[in-house]
XYZ file of N, CA and C in Angstrom:
642
model
N 217.168 57.900 81.215
C 215.817 58.221 81.654
C 215.609 59.722 81.841
N 216.667 60.394 82.378
C 216.549 61.841 82.573
C 216.298 62.557 81.249
N 216.929 62.062 80.185
C 216.762 62.686 78.879
C 215.316 62.559 78.402
N 214.738 61.380 78.598
C 213.352 61.136 78.187
C 212.400 62.027 78.978
N 212.654 62.148 80.267
C 211.809 62.992 81.114
C 211.853 64.441 80.645
N 213.041 64.924 80.360
C 213.194 66.320 79.914
C 212.512 66.550 78.567
N 212.681 65.596 77.659
C 211.996 65.698 76.364
C 210.482 65.723 76.545
N 209.977 64.867 77.426
C 208.540 64.782 77.656
C 207.994 66.066 78.279
N 208.729 66.614 79.239
C 208.315 67.877 79.862
C 208.249 68.972 78.809
N 209.297 69.058 78.002
C 209.340 70.081 76.965
C 208.236 69.915 75.948
N 208.036 68.678 75.500
C 207.003 68.445 74.489
C 205.621 68.812 75.033
N 205.358 68.446 76.277
C 204.070 68.772 76.871
C 203.820 70.271 76.918
N 204.824 71.028 77.303
C 204.679 72.486 77.348
C 204.626 73.074 75.943
N 205.362 72.452 75.021
C 205.364 72.938 73.642
C 204.020 72.812 72.962
N 203.164 71.935 73.487
C 201.835 71.733 72.907
C 200.916 72.921 73.120
N 201.319 73.835 73.995
C 200.529 75.056 74.196
C 200.738 75.949 72.973
N 199.841 75.823 72.000
C 199.981 76.518 70.722
C 199.420 77.939 70.823
N 200.281 78.867 71.181
C 199.856 80.243 71.447
C 199.145 80.882 70.259
N 199.705 80.725 69.069
C 199.115 81.339 67.880
C 197.750 80.736 67.574
N 197.652 79.428 67.665
C 196.391 78.741 67.392
C 195.324 79.168 68.406
N 195.696 79.208 69.677
C 194.755 79.599 70.730
C 194.322 81.051 70.556
N 195.271 81.928 70.230
C 194.935 83.339 70.019
C 193.975 83.478 68.838
N 194.267 82.756 67.770
C 193.395 82.825 66.597
C 191.994 82.332 66.911
N 191.892 81.205 67.608
C 190.590 80.653 67.961
C 189.806 81.615 68.849
N 190.505 82.323 69.722
C 189.848 83.301 70.586
C 189.255 84.453 69.780
N 189.770 84.614 68.555
C 189.261 85.668 67.666
C 188.475 85.082 66.495
N 188.075 83.834 66.659
C 187.172 83.219 65.695
C 187.776 82.712 64.408
N 189.104 82.543 64.365
C 189.729 82.052 63.131
C 190.758 80.964 63.455
N 191.051 80.156 62.465
C 192.126 79.171 62.567
C 193.338 79.776 61.874
N 194.353 80.150 62.646
C 195.520 80.832 62.088
C 196.187 80.011 60.997
N 195.984 78.692 61.029
C 196.595 77.816 60.025
C 195.910 77.938 58.669
N 194.773 78.648 58.631
C 194.063 78.867 57.373
C 194.150 80.325 56.936
N 195.019 81.071 57.592
C 195.194 82.486 57.296
C 196.647 82.758 56.900
N 196.850 83.758 56.088
C 198.201 84.155 55.719
C 199.012 83.017 55.148
N 200.176 82.768 55.770
C 201.072 81.708 55.294
C 200.617 80.326 55.739
N 199.655 80.271 56.664
C 199.185 78.987 57.171
C 200.027 78.443 58.303
N 201.003 79.218 58.743
C 201.898 78.780 59.808
C 201.381 79.252 61.167
N 201.353 78.356 62.144
C 200.871 78.699 63.478
C 202.018 79.229 64.326
N 202.480 80.417 63.961
C 203.616 80.996 64.667
C 203.527 82.493 64.790
N 204.566 83.084 65.339
C 204.589 84.515 65.622
C 204.485 85.375 64.369
N 205.280 85.050 63.352
C 205.317 85.890 62.156
C 203.961 85.946 61.464
N 203.325 84.808 61.306
C 202.017 84.797 60.652
C 200.974 85.526 61.490
N 201.064 85.386 62.811
C 200.149 86.106 63.694
C 200.357 87.601 63.553
N 201.592 88.027 63.469
C 201.910 89.443 63.281
C 201.304 89.968 61.990
N 201.434 89.186 60.937
C 200.916 89.620 59.641
C 199.391 89.651 59.611
N 198.756 88.697 60.282
C 197.298 88.587 60.238
C 196.624 89.534 61.219
N 197.141 89.583 62.458
C 196.462 90.343 63.508
C 197.154 91.638 63.908
N 198.423 91.791 63.560
C 199.117 93.011 63.937
C 200.188 92.797 64.998
N 200.888 93.892 65.339
C 202.050 93.827 66.220
C 201.706 93.370 67.630
N 200.594 93.846 68.186
C 200.230 93.462 69.549
C 200.021 91.954 69.654
N 199.279 91.388 68.709
C 199.031 89.951 68.708
C 200.337 89.188 68.513
N 201.180 89.691 67.618
C 202.462 89.045 67.368
C 203.311 89.004 68.629
N 203.287 90.089 69.404
C 204.064 90.148 70.640
C 203.526 89.157 71.667
N 202.210 89.071 71.781
C 201.587 88.140 72.725
C 201.979 86.702 72.403
N 201.886 86.351 71.137
C 202.227 84.989 70.712
C 203.716 84.722 70.897
N 204.536 85.705 70.580
C 205.984 85.552 70.750
C 206.332 85.263 72.209
N 205.771 86.047 73.113
C 206.055 85.864 74.542
C 205.592 84.483 75.006
N 204.397 84.072 74.561
C 203.887 82.758 74.936
C 204.784 81.631 74.447
N 205.257 81.744 73.222
C 206.112 80.701 72.652
C 207.489 80.667 73.313
N 208.000 81.843 73.663
C 209.289 81.902 74.354
C 209.179 81.264 75.740
N 208.095 81.600 76.443
C 207.930 81.137 77.821
C 207.854 79.619 77.940
N 207.231 78.959 76.966
C 207.122 77.503 77.100
C 208.490 76.824 77.007
N 209.398 77.403 76.276
C 210.754 76.872 76.208
C 211.523 77.223 77.479
N 211.358 78.446 77.935
C 212.030 78.886 79.163
C 211.597 78.030 80.349
N 210.289 77.827 80.476
C 209.766 77.037 81.595
C 210.284 75.601 81.530
N 210.365 75.044 80.327
C 210.887 73.684 80.164
C 212.320 73.590 80.670
N 213.131 74.556 80.309
C 214.536 74.574 80.723
C 214.654 74.735 82.234
N 213.859 75.647 82.779
C 213.889 75.888 84.230
C 213.476 74.635 85.002
N 212.447 73.949 84.529
C 212.000 72.723 85.193
C 213.077 71.640 85.154
N 213.756 71.531 84.018
C 214.840 70.548 83.908
C 215.943 70.856 84.910
N 216.272 72.121 85.046
C 217.307 72.517 86.015
C 216.866 72.222 87.446
N 215.626 72.548 87.762
C 215.119 72.306 89.111
C 215.109 70.818 89.452
N 214.775 69.999 88.460
C 214.668 68.565 88.701
C 216.027 67.861 88.812
N 216.997 68.311 87.995
C 218.226 67.530 87.877
C 219.524 68.263 88.200
N 219.456 69.526 88.595
C 220.693 70.268 88.872
C 221.508 69.628 89.987
N 220.832 69.084 90.981
C 221.542 68.480 92.116
C 221.971 67.042 91.833
N 221.105 66.277 91.173
C 221.398 64.862 90.952
C 222.308 64.611 89.749
N 222.235 65.478 88.714
C 223.061 65.286 87.515
C 223.742 66.590 87.093
N 224.542 67.167 87.983
C 225.222 68.422 87.629
C 226.208 68.252 86.482
N 226.662 67.014 86.254
C 227.648 66.755 85.210
C 227.083 66.905 83.802
N 225.749 66.760 83.661
C 225.135 66.878 82.332
C 223.923 67.810 82.360
N 223.890 68.720 83.322
C 222.692 69.555 83.469
C 222.429 70.400 82.228
N 223.473 70.900 81.571
C 223.254 71.701 80.357
C 222.694 70.833 79.232
N 223.129 69.612 79.168
C 222.597 68.690 78.168
C 221.119 68.418 78.429
N 220.758 68.208 79.672
C 219.361 67.933 80.021
C 218.484 69.157 79.752
N 219.020 70.328 80.006
C 218.248 71.544 79.722
C 218.020 71.703 78.217
N 219.028 71.316 77.437
C 218.869 71.408 75.987
C 217.859 70.380 75.486
N 217.821 69.212 76.111
C 216.805 68.216 75.763
C 215.407 68.763 76.069
N 215.261 69.436 77.185
C 213.963 70.026 77.542
C 213.556 71.074 76.517
N 214.519 71.905 76.105
C 214.243 72.915 75.082
C 213.869 72.253 73.760
N 214.582 71.183 73.420
C 214.291 70.461 72.179
C 212.875 69.899 72.213
N 212.465 69.389 73.373
C 211.102 68.881 73.510
C 210.073 69.975 73.283
N 210.322 71.154 73.849
C 209.394 72.271 73.687
C 209.281 72.690 72.223
N 210.409 72.715 71.534
C 210.412 73.102 70.120
C 209.707 72.045 69.277
N 209.919 70.770 69.607
C 209.231 69.691 68.891
C 207.725 69.760 69.136
N 207.331 70.036 70.363
C 205.911 70.165 70.666
C 205.274 71.330 69.940
N 206.037 72.408 69.812
C 205.558 73.584 69.077
C 205.434 73.292 67.587
N 206.432 72.624 67.046
C 206.447 72.348 65.605
C 205.486 71.236 65.198
N 205.364 70.243 66.075
C 204.584 69.047 65.715
C 203.588 68.658 66.812
N 202.568 69.484 67.052
C 201.556 69.161 68.066
C 200.649 68.035 67.576
N 200.589 66.943 68.316
C 199.842 65.768 67.853
C 198.359 66.059 67.672
N 197.804 66.941 68.515
C 196.364 67.181 68.457
C 195.963 68.139 67.328
N 196.943 68.684 66.640
C 196.672 69.536 65.479
C 197.213 68.879 64.207
N 197.261 67.553 64.229
C 197.760 66.841 63.057
C 199.228 67.086 62.799
N 199.981 67.392 63.876
C 201.425 67.646 63.791
C 201.748 68.869 62.926
N 200.785 69.782 62.818
C 200.992 71.005 62.039
C 201.033 72.198 62.976
N 202.245 72.594 63.349
C 202.413 73.723 64.250
C 203.206 74.846 63.606
N 204.105 75.431 64.377
C 204.912 76.529 63.847
C 206.261 76.044 63.355
N 207.190 76.987 63.202
C 208.527 76.647 62.720
C 209.567 76.676 63.834
N 209.131 77.035 65.028
C 209.991 76.897 66.195
C 210.950 78.015 66.500
N 210.905 79.116 65.762
C 211.888 80.174 65.982
C 211.612 80.948 67.270
N 210.360 81.335 67.493
C 210.037 82.047 68.735
C 210.288 81.155 69.937
N 209.922 79.886 69.810
C 210.193 78.943 70.902
C 211.690 78.823 71.133
N 212.451 78.843 70.058
C 213.907 78.752 70.159
C 214.485 79.942 70.904
N 213.822 81.094 70.804
C 214.298 82.282 71.520
C 214.334 82.018 73.022
N 213.538 81.051 73.481
C 213.554 80.692 74.888
C 214.844 80.038 75.328
N 215.696 79.690 74.374
C 216.995 79.096 74.706
C 217.893 80.070 75.457
N 217.483 81.336 75.551
C 218.264 82.295 76.337
C 218.362 81.813 77.780
N 217.376 81.006 78.219
C 217.406 80.485 79.582
C 218.451 79.384 79.734
N 218.924 78.856 78.622
C 219.943 77.805 78.633
C 221.257 78.345 79.183
N 221.649 79.517 78.701
C 222.841 80.191 79.208
C 222.752 81.663 78.796
N 222.937 82.598 79.728
C 222.786 84.032 79.412
C 223.709 84.537 78.312
N 224.798 83.825 78.044
C 225.734 84.264 77.011
C 225.110 84.240 75.621
N 223.996 83.511 75.465
C 223.343 83.450 74.160
C 222.473 84.680 73.884
N 222.177 85.458 74.898
C 221.291 86.609 74.721
C 221.874 87.643 73.766
N 223.117 88.144 74.008
C 223.650 89.148 73.086
C 223.771 88.650 71.663
N 224.212 87.396 71.490
C 224.341 86.842 70.139
C 222.987 86.830 69.441
N 221.959 86.366 70.147
C 220.641 86.271 69.541
C 220.097 87.618 69.123
N 220.235 88.594 69.998
C 219.726 89.936 69.709
C 220.454 90.549 68.525
N 221.781 90.490 68.553
C 222.577 91.122 67.501
C 222.354 90.451 66.147
N 222.430 89.126 66.126
C 222.325 88.404 64.854
C 220.933 88.556 64.252
N 219.897 88.263 65.034
C 218.550 88.299 64.462
C 218.135 89.709 64.056
N 218.228 90.651 64.989
C 217.682 91.981 64.709
C 218.509 92.765 63.705
N 219.819 92.559 63.665
C 220.615 93.272 62.660
C 220.203 92.828 61.261
N 219.993 91.525 61.090
C 219.593 91.004 59.775
C 218.158 91.372 59.456
N 217.263 91.215 60.435
C 215.851 91.522 60.192
C 215.629 92.998 59.890
N 216.224 93.878 60.667
C 215.990 95.317 60.478
C 216.588 95.831 59.172
N 217.620 95.158 58.680
C 218.232 95.557 57.406
C 217.451 94.999 56.214
N 217.063 93.724 56.308
C 216.432 93.059 55.162
C 214.917 92.910 55.275
N 214.399 92.941 56.503
C 212.972 92.687 56.795
C 212.562 91.255 56.451
N 213.535 90.363 56.399
C 213.248 88.947 56.194
C 213.350 88.222 57.535
N 212.222 87.845 58.100
C 212.227 87.098 59.360
C 212.921 85.759 59.176
N 212.669 85.128 58.047
C 213.242 83.802 57.798
C 214.767 83.853 57.767
N 215.331 84.855 57.124
C 216.788 84.963 57.027
C 217.391 85.213 58.411
N 216.764 86.113 59.168
C 217.240 86.370 60.519
C 217.163 85.126 61.379
N 216.087 84.357 61.204
C 215.890 83.141 61.987
C 216.941 82.083 61.655
N 217.215 81.918 60.370
C 218.196 80.922 59.945
C 219.601 81.288 60.424
N 219.941 82.565 60.359
C 221.247 82.999 60.834
C 221.344 82.899 62.359
N 220.200 83.095 63.038
C 220.164 82.940 64.490
C 220.518 81.507 64.881
N 219.952 80.546 64.165
C 220.242 79.143 64.470
C 221.697 78.806 64.167
N 222.203 79.314 63.077
C 223.608 79.067 62.747
C 224.508 79.642 63.836
N 224.175 80.848 64.290
C 224.945 81.479 65.356
C 224.861 80.701 66.657
N 223.671 80.176 66.937
C 223.490 79.376 68.150
C 224.382 78.141 68.137
N 224.378 77.426 67.029
C 225.166 76.194 66.950
C 226.656 76.488 67.058
N 227.102 77.534 66.376
C 228.523 77.901 66.438
C 228.919 78.268 67.861
N 228.085 79.089 68.506
C 228.402 79.512 69.872
C 228.355 78.333 70.840
N 227.420 77.414 70.621
C 227.317 76.226 71.473
C 228.614 75.432 71.442
N 229.143 75.218 70.246
C 230.384 74.459 70.105
C 231.569 75.220 70.693
N 231.634 76.514 70.415
C 232.745 77.324 70.933
C 232.760 77.318 72.463
N 231.598 77.535 73.059
C 231.515 77.546 74.518
C 231.820 76.167 75.097
N 231.373 75.130 74.414
C 231.659 73.775 74.876
C 233.139 73.483 74.865
N 233.814 73.890 73.786
C 235.251 73.645 73.673
C 236.052 74.499 74.655
N 235.461 75.586 75.106
C 236.119 76.439 76.110
C 235.933 75.893 77.519
N 235.126 74.854 77.648
C 234.918 74.249 78.955
C 233.882 74.932 79.818
N 233.092 75.819 79.227
C 232.118 76.584 80.001
C 231.016 75.704 80.581
N 230.650 74.637 79.870
C 229.566 73.781 80.340
C 230.029 72.725 81.340
N 231.341 72.549 81.480
C 231.887 71.633 82.462
C 231.472 70.187 82.275
N 231.386 69.732 81.036
C 230.939 68.371 80.766
C 232.060 67.540 80.152
N 231.905 66.229 80.217
C 232.875 65.306 79.618
C 232.813 65.408 78.101
N 233.825 64.867 77.446
C 233.873 64.922 75.980
C 232.672 64.228 75.350
N 232.282 63.063 75.886
C 231.132 62.351 75.346
C 229.846 63.144 75.485
N 229.643 63.774 76.641
C 228.443 64.584 76.868
C 228.439 65.809 75.959
N 229.612 66.365 75.726
C 229.714 67.516 74.835
C 229.299 67.141 73.415
N 229.783 65.992 72.951
C 229.424 65.550 71.604
C 227.907 65.354 71.492
N 227.310 64.848 72.555
C 225.857 64.669 72.557
C 225.160 66.028 72.542
N 225.712 66.975 73.296
C 225.168 68.336 73.314
C 225.206 68.940 71.917
N 226.347 68.783 71.233
C 226.493 69.306 69.877
C 225.509 68.624 68.926
N 225.295 67.324 69.130
C 224.389 66.582 68.255
C 222.954 67.092 68.395
N 222.540 67.358 69.628
C 221.184 67.897 69.846
C 221.074 69.284 69.217
N 222.112 70.100 69.405
C 222.110 71.438 68.804
C 222.066 71.372 67.287
N 222.824 70.431 66.704
C 222.837 70.263 65.247
C 221.481 69.771 64.751
N 220.837 68.898 65.525
C 219.502 68.413 65.158
C 218.507 69.560 65.117
N 218.519 70.413 66.128
C 217.588 71.545 66.176
C 217.849 72.509 65.020
N 219.115 72.737 64.732
C 219.469 73.629 63.623
C 219.018 73.038 62.295
N 219.268 71.753 62.083
C 218.861 71.087 60.843
C 217.345 71.121 60.692
N 216.619 70.891 61.789
C 215.164 70.908 61.735
C 214.651 72.292 61.344
N 215.288 73.333 61.871
C 214.878 74.691 61.530
C 215.077 74.959 60.041
N 216.186 74.477 59.499
C 216.452 74.692 58.069
C 215.478 73.885 57.200
N 215.131 72.683 57.644
C 214.155 71.881 56.901
C 212.780 72.556 56.943
N 212.400 73.051 58.114
C 211.106 73.722 58.257
C 211.048 74.995 57.410
N 212.212 75.573 57.131
C 212.272 76.817 56.354
C 212.694 76.573 54.900
N 212.606 75.337 54.444
C 213.103 75.039 53.086
C 212.380 75.853 52.017
N 211.064 76.058 52.185
C 210.329 76.866 51.198
C 210.790 78.317 51.252
N 211.067 78.798 52.464
C 211.565 80.171 52.611
C 212.933 80.323 51.959
N 213.768 79.303 52.100
C 215.110 79.353 51.512
C 215.016 79.452 49.991
N 214.105 78.677 49.408
C 213.909 78.727 47.957
C 213.457 80.119 47.530
N 212.515 80.687 48.281
C 212.025 82.031 47.934
C 213.106 83.084 48.125
N 213.930 82.921 49.144
C 215.025 83.868 49.353
C 215.993 83.835 48.181
N 216.312 82.637 47.720
C 217.236 82.493 46.595
C 216.661 83.077 45.307
N 215.339 83.017 45.184
C 214.664 83.554 43.996
C 214.309 85.029 44.148
N 214.538 85.597 45.334
C 214.183 86.981 45.579
C 212.685 87.178 45.726
N 211.970 86.129 46.104
C 210.505 86.178 46.192
C 209.985 86.091 47.622
N 210.891 86.086 48.602
C 210.463 85.966 49.997
C 209.724 87.229 50.434
N 208.650 87.036 51.189
C 207.859 88.169 51.660
C 208.552 88.863 52.821
N 208.559 90.184 52.777
C 209.162 90.954 53.858
C 208.129 91.208 54.949
N 208.619 91.375 56.165
C 207.755 91.611 57.306
C 208.135 92.927 57.963
N 207.122 93.722 58.297
C 207.341 95.014 58.932
C 206.575 95.071 60.246
N 207.086 95.837 61.176
C 206.407 95.997 62.453
C 205.364 97.102 62.355
N 204.597 97.081 61.283
C 203.581 98.099 61.036
C 202.351 97.455 60.428
N 201.358 98.255 60.106
C 200.131 97.770 59.507
C 200.333 97.273 58.080
N 201.531 97.431 57.517
C 201.802 96.928 56.174
C 201.599 95.419 56.092
N 201.659 94.762 57.231
C 201.540 93.308 57.223
C 200.102 92.814 57.186
N 199.144 93.686 57.317
C 197.752 93.267 57.351
C 197.375 92.498 56.097
N 196.599 91.401 56.272
C 196.165 90.614 55.129
C 194.660 90.536 55.111
């Protein structure tokens, strides 16, 4: 039951579609602009860096808040699986972001929301910063940085779990890894078109400048 509650909390918060709301406030449907994706990167390209930052922060916060609420609700009653429950809450937020029911299940790709996983454990912060920004600043491919970020997250999740950092039983650890693998697989599926373009050398580059204007 705790898992269902955490998923529901996350999904509810994930429904706060920052990019869509920002676009509507400026008289446009972001899903009909640029790449058609209701996320940070498309907002950056359509509206500029300031808008991209606003949407990024909003998407990160809904995942962070989901994780914090899960901890507040279950840290005392289920300390043995609290990290698992927090990951379920994060998964709910990412699912709500990617598949909002009131927008025909057409949301973003979940990368900015995934950045909120830093609230899961502070050890993920340096990995996320180094992996994403080193790749993005060198290649200017947001998609490549995002995909490598997820791969790094899953690897670190397993390594930390095997080191005993999460303090969970073997069965709970396997479940934790399964949720992490599900989120990683979903990110790769959501980016399948980007992967094809990357392989063909046709992926669009993103810059933190007016070059992104469409």
